[in-house]
Amino acid sequence: MAFHTWQIGLDIQNRQICALALQPQRDGWQLRHWWQQRLPQDTLRNGVLQSSPELLAALTAWRQRLPRRYSLRVGLPVQLVLQRQLPLPAQPLHEPALGHYVQAAARRLFPLEPTALALDYRQDAAGGQLCVTAARLEVIDQWAAPLLQAGLTPQVFELTTEALKRLAQQARLRAGSVLVLQQDERWLWSDGQTAADAGDAASVEALQQQAFPQASQILACASQSVTWPAVVTPFSPFDLFQYKQPPLPANPGAFALAAGLALRIKDC
């Protein structure tokens, strides 16, 4: 049955890999599994996954610890995609007609042939437009290759910004609050409504000045253990899970994106 399926978020970072499995219960989320493994420093190059014997060995060993039924969601760095806005057609369309409409528009929206792209789309929060996301098929194939070699079947690749936004939503941030993640010398942030990759700001204070100067509260986590300034409230994604038991990771912030991916309700 569906409720027996583990919802797994997999976040492959430049120096480590983090995975987290959840199951929904009537009154909250149950943590079923977490896993962390060190990786070579050049595992990601400009966001593109570089397969290696170390990565393949880690994924293969991890697959043996998973149940037969699982839903695997994999984080994809936002720098690998292009996003464009597309007006909704005047006459409402349903699938598959809406998909054909996006495919036809892709030729003028993006600099590559549509046949070379993996396309995804969703209606934006304001309505009236579609947010169309495109990634090179060869890049998606490069990400999928070591997973498939290890016997893992990804259900969906999702942008890391979307994973962080879902985490912020689950945290029920109060008005004016922002959730920040420092990972691989880059910063992601979300207020639960929007999310962005803010690049390599020098500090969390510099990030605030650059991206969200009006924020009244900053919650933060990081892929490596850090000491935050007094203006920051440390955040743990594990606080969102009703059911969990030790041992838990020493640095829960490393699992922020894995948690956001695992919390995805509807798979594509």
PDB file of N, CA, C and O in Angstrom, residues 12-43:
ATOM      1  N   ILE A  12      22.994  15.186  -3.245  1.00  0.00           N
ATOM      2  CA  ILE A  12      24.409  14.932  -3.544  1.00  0.00           C
ATOM      3  C   ILE A  12      25.134  16.266  -3.563  1.00  0.00           C
ATOM      4  O   ILE A  12      24.894  17.116  -4.424  1.00  0.00           O
ATOM      5  N   GLN A  13      25.989  16.463  -2.583  1.00  0.00           N
ATOM      6  CA  GLN A  13      26.736  17.705  -2.449  1.00  0.00           C
ATOM      7  C   GLN A  13      28.158  17.494  -2.968  1.00  0.00           C
ATOM      8  O   GLN A  13      28.535  16.394  -3.368  1.00  0.00           O
ATOM      9  N   ASN A  14      28.954  18.540  -2.937  1.00  0.00           N
ATOM     10  CA  ASN A  14      30.292  18.457  -3.509  1.00  0.00           C
ATOM     11  C   ASN A  14      31.236  17.603  -2.680  1.00  0.00           C
ATOM     12  O   ASN A  14      32.155  16.999  -3.219  1.00  0.00           O
ATOM     13  N   ARG A  15      31.009  17.516  -1.367  1.00  0.00           N
ATOM     14  CA  ARG A  15      31.918  16.760  -0.516  1.00  0.00           C
ATOM     15  C   ARG A  15      31.229  15.637   0.253  1.00  0.00           C
ATOM     16  O   ARG A  15      31.876  14.883   0.955  1.00  0.00           O
ATOM     17  N   GLN A  16      29.914  15.558   0.123  1.00  0.00           N
ATOM     18  CA  GLN A  16      29.189  14.525   0.849  1.00  0.00           C
ATOM     19  C   GLN A  16      27.842  14.272   0.192  1.00  0.00           C
ATOM     20  O   GLN A  16      27.370  15.061  -0.634  1.00  0.00           O
ATOM     21  N   ILE A  17      27.253  13.161   0.585  1.00  0.00           N
ATOM     22  CA  ILE A  17      25.931  12.800   0.104  1.00  0.00           C
ATOM     23  C   ILE A  17      25.057  12.548   1.323  1.00  0.00           C
ATOM     24  O   ILE A  17      25.488  11.922   2.292  1.00  0.00           O
ATOM     25  N   CYS A  18      23.848  13.097   1.303  1.00  0.00           N
ATOM     26  CA  CYS A  18      22.926  12.969   2.421  1.00  0.00           C
ATOM     27  C   CYS A  18      21.581  12.464   1.910  1.00  0.00           C
ATOM     28  O   CYS A  18      21.062  12.977   0.909  1.00  0.00           O
ATOM     29  N   ALA A  19      21.022  11.494   2.608  1.00  0.00           N
ATOM     30  CA  ALA A  19      19.708  10.957   2.249  1.00  0.00           C
ATOM     31  C   ALA A  19      18.867  10.858   3.502  1.00  0.00           C
ATOM     32  O   ALA A  19      19.381  10.634   4.608  1.00  0.00           O
ATOM     33  N   LEU A  20      17.559  11.002   3.314  1.00  0.00           N
ATOM     34  CA  LEU A  20      16.638  10.974   4.439  1.00  0.00           C
ATOM     35  C   LEU A  20      15.319  10.387   3.958  1.00  0.00           C
ATOM     36  O   LEU A  20      14.819  10.755   2.887  1.00  0.00           O
ATOM     37  N   ALA A  21      14.765   9.446   4.737  1.00  0.00           N
ATOM     38  CA  ALA A  21      13.517   8.785   4.368  1.00  0.00           C
ATOM     39  C   ALA A  21      12.448   9.057   5.410  1.00  0.00           C
ATOM     40  O   ALA A  21      12.699   8.959   6.620  1.00  0.00           O
ATOM     41  N   LEU A  22      11.251   9.398   4.922  1.00  0.00           N
ATOM     42  CA  LEU A  22      10.115   9.697   5.783  1.00  0.00           C
ATOM     43  C   LEU A  22       8.908   8.851   5.390  1.00  0.00           C
ATOM     44  O   LEU A  22       8.792   8.411   4.246  1.00  0.00           O
ATOM     45  N   GLN A  23       8.014   8.691   6.353  1.00  0.00           N
ATOM     46  CA  GLN A  23       6.695   8.143   6.086  1.00  0.00           C
ATOM     47  C   GLN A  23       5.658   9.034   6.757  1.00  0.00           C
ATOM     48  O   GLN A  23       5.833   9.417   7.925  1.00  0.00           O
ATOM     49  N   PRO A  24       4.592   9.394   6.045  1.00  0.00           N
ATOM     50  CA  PRO A  24       3.548  10.198   6.678  1.00  0.00           C
ATOM     51  C   PRO A  24       2.708   9.364   7.626  1.00  0.00           C
ATOM     52  O   PRO A  24       2.346   8.228   7.315  1.00  0.00           O
ATOM     53  N   GLN A  25       2.420   9.909   8.793  1.00  0.00           N
ATOM     54  CA  GLN A  25       1.502   9.301   9.752  1.00  0.00           C
ATOM     55  C   GLN A  25       0.323  10.249   9.951  1.00  0.00           C
ATOM     56  O   GLN A  25       0.322  11.375   9.475  1.00  0.00           O
ATOM     57  N   ARG A  26      -0.683   9.799  10.668  1.00  0.00           N
ATOM     58  CA  ARG A  26      -1.882  10.623  10.830  1.00  0.00           C
ATOM     59  C   ARG A  26      -1.583  11.969  11.485  1.00  0.00           C
ATOM     60  O   ARG A  26      -2.199  12.976  11.143  1.00  0.00           O
ATOM     61  N   ASP A  27      -0.654  11.986  12.397  1.00  0.00           N
ATOM     62  CA  ASP A  27      -0.394  13.220  13.143  1.00  0.00           C
ATOM     63  C   ASP A  27       1.031  13.715  12.980  1.00  0.00           C
ATOM     64  O   ASP A  27       1.580  14.375  13.853  1.00  0.00           O
ATOM     65  N   GLY A  28       1.653  13.426  11.852  1.00  0.00           N
ATOM     66  CA  GLY A  28       2.992  13.942  11.617  1.00  0.00           C
ATOM     67  C   GLY A  28       3.828  13.013  10.763  1.00  0.00           C
ATOM     68  O   GLY A  28       3.345  12.016  10.224  1.00  0.00           O
ATOM     69  N   TRP A  29       5.099  13.355  10.660  1.00  0.00           N
ATOM     70  CA  TRP A  29       6.042  12.588   9.837  1.00  0.00           C
ATOM     71  C   TRP A  29       6.888  11.676  10.711  1.00  0.00           C
ATOM     72  O   TRP A  29       7.332  12.064  11.787  1.00  0.00           O
ATOM     73  N   GLN A  30       7.135  10.488  10.198  1.00  0.00           N
ATOM     74  CA  GLN A  30       8.006   9.536  10.885  1.00  0.00           C
ATOM     75  C   GLN A  30       9.329   9.429  10.133  1.00  0.00           C
ATOM     76  O   GLN A  30       9.351   9.136   8.932  1.00  0.00           O
ATOM     77  N   LEU A  31      10.408   9.684  10.850  1.00  0.00           N
ATOM     78  CA  LEU A  31      11.745   9.510  10.276  1.00  0.00           C
ATOM     79  C   LEU A  31      12.082   8.027  10.261  1.00  0.00           C
ATOM     80  O   LEU A  31      12.132   7.379  11.310  1.00  0.00           O
ATOM     81  N   ARG A  32      12.298   7.482   9.075  1.00  0.00           N
ATOM     82  CA  ARG A  32      12.602   6.062   8.946  1.00  0.00           C
ATOM     83  C   ARG A  32      14.084   5.771   8.753  1.00  0.00           C
ATOM     84  O   ARG A  32      14.554   4.680   9.079  1.00  0.00           O
ATOM     85  N   HIS A  33      14.821   6.750   8.215  1.00  0.00           N
ATOM     86  CA  HIS A  33      16.189   6.424   7.835  1.00  0.00           C
ATOM     87  C   HIS A  33      16.929   7.708   7.485  1.00  0.00           C
ATOM     88  O   HIS A  33      16.352   8.625   6.927  1.00  0.00           O
ATOM     89  N   TRP A  34      18.190   7.798   7.885  1.00  0.00           N
ATOM     90  CA  TRP A  34      19.067   8.844   7.374  1.00  0.00           C
ATOM     91  C   TRP A  34      20.426   8.238   7.096  1.00  0.00           C
ATOM     92  O   TRP A  34      20.830   7.269   7.724  1.00  0.00           O
ATOM     93  N   TRP A  35      21.127   8.832   6.132  1.00  0.00           N
ATOM     94  CA  TRP A  35      22.404   8.262   5.686  1.00  0.00           C
ATOM     95  C   TRP A  35      23.278   9.392   5.168  1.00  0.00           C
ATOM     96  O   TRP A  35      22.816  10.320   4.519  1.00  0.00           O
ATOM     97  N   GLN A  36      24.569   9.305   5.504  1.00  0.00           N
ATOM     98  CA  GLN A  36      25.527  10.348   5.145  1.00  0.00           C
ATOM     99  C   GLN A  36      26.849   9.693   4.791  1.00  0.00           C
ATOM    100  O   GLN A  36      27.307   8.770   5.484  1.00  0.00           O
ATOM    101  N   GLN A  37      27.476  10.161   3.717  1.00  0.00           N
ATOM    102  CA  GLN A  37      28.730   9.559   3.267  1.00  0.00           C
ATOM    103  C   GLN A  37      29.611  10.637   2.657  1.00  0.00           C
ATOM    104  O   GLN A  37      29.146  11.478   1.878  1.00  0.00           O
ATOM    105  N   ARG A  38      30.892  10.629   3.017  1.00  0.00           N
ATOM    106  CA  ARG A  38      31.826  11.575   2.420  1.00  0.00           C
ATOM    107  C   ARG A  38      32.072  11.229   0.950  1.00  0.00           C
ATOM    108  O   ARG A  38      32.021  10.070   0.546  1.00  0.00           O
ATOM    109  N   LEU A  39      32.343  12.266   0.140  1.00  0.00           N
ATOM    110  CA  LEU A  39      32.596  12.099  -1.286  1.00  0.00           C
ATOM    111  C   LEU A  39      33.812  12.930  -1.686  1.00  0.00           C
ATOM    112  O   LEU A  39      34.216  13.837  -0.959  1.00  0.00           O
ATOM    113  N   PRO A  40      34.394  12.643  -2.863  1.00  0.00           N
ATOM    114  CA  PRO A  40      35.500  13.473  -3.343  1.00  0.00           C
ATOM    115  C   PRO A  40      35.061  14.929  -3.521  1.00  0.00           C
ATOM    116  O   PRO A  40      33.887  15.223  -3.780  1.00  0.00           O
ATOM    117  N   GLN A  41      36.015  15.839  -3.400  1.00  0.00           N
ATOM    118  CA  GLN A  41      35.706  17.266  -3.422  1.00  0.00           C
ATOM    119  C   GLN A  41      35.167  17.715  -4.774  1.00  0.00           C
ATOM    120  O   GLN A  41      34.405  18.689  -4.846  1.00  0.00           O
ATOM    121  N   ASP A  42      35.530  17.042  -5.869  1.00  0.00           N
ATOM    122  CA  ASP A  42      35.081  17.477  -7.194  1.00  0.00           C
ATOM    123  C   ASP A  42      33.911  16.654  -7.702  1.00  0.00           C
ATOM    124  O   ASP A  42      33.738  16.474  -8.907  1.00  0.00           O
ATOM    125  N   THR A  43      33.062  16.158  -6.784  1.00  0.00           N
ATOM    126  CA  THR A  43      31.892  15.379  -7.211  1.00  0.00           C
ATOM    127  C   THR A  43      30.943  16.215  -8.057  1.00  0.00           C
ATOM    128  O   THR A  43      30.296  15.712  -8.975  1.00  0.00           O
TER     129      THR A  43
END
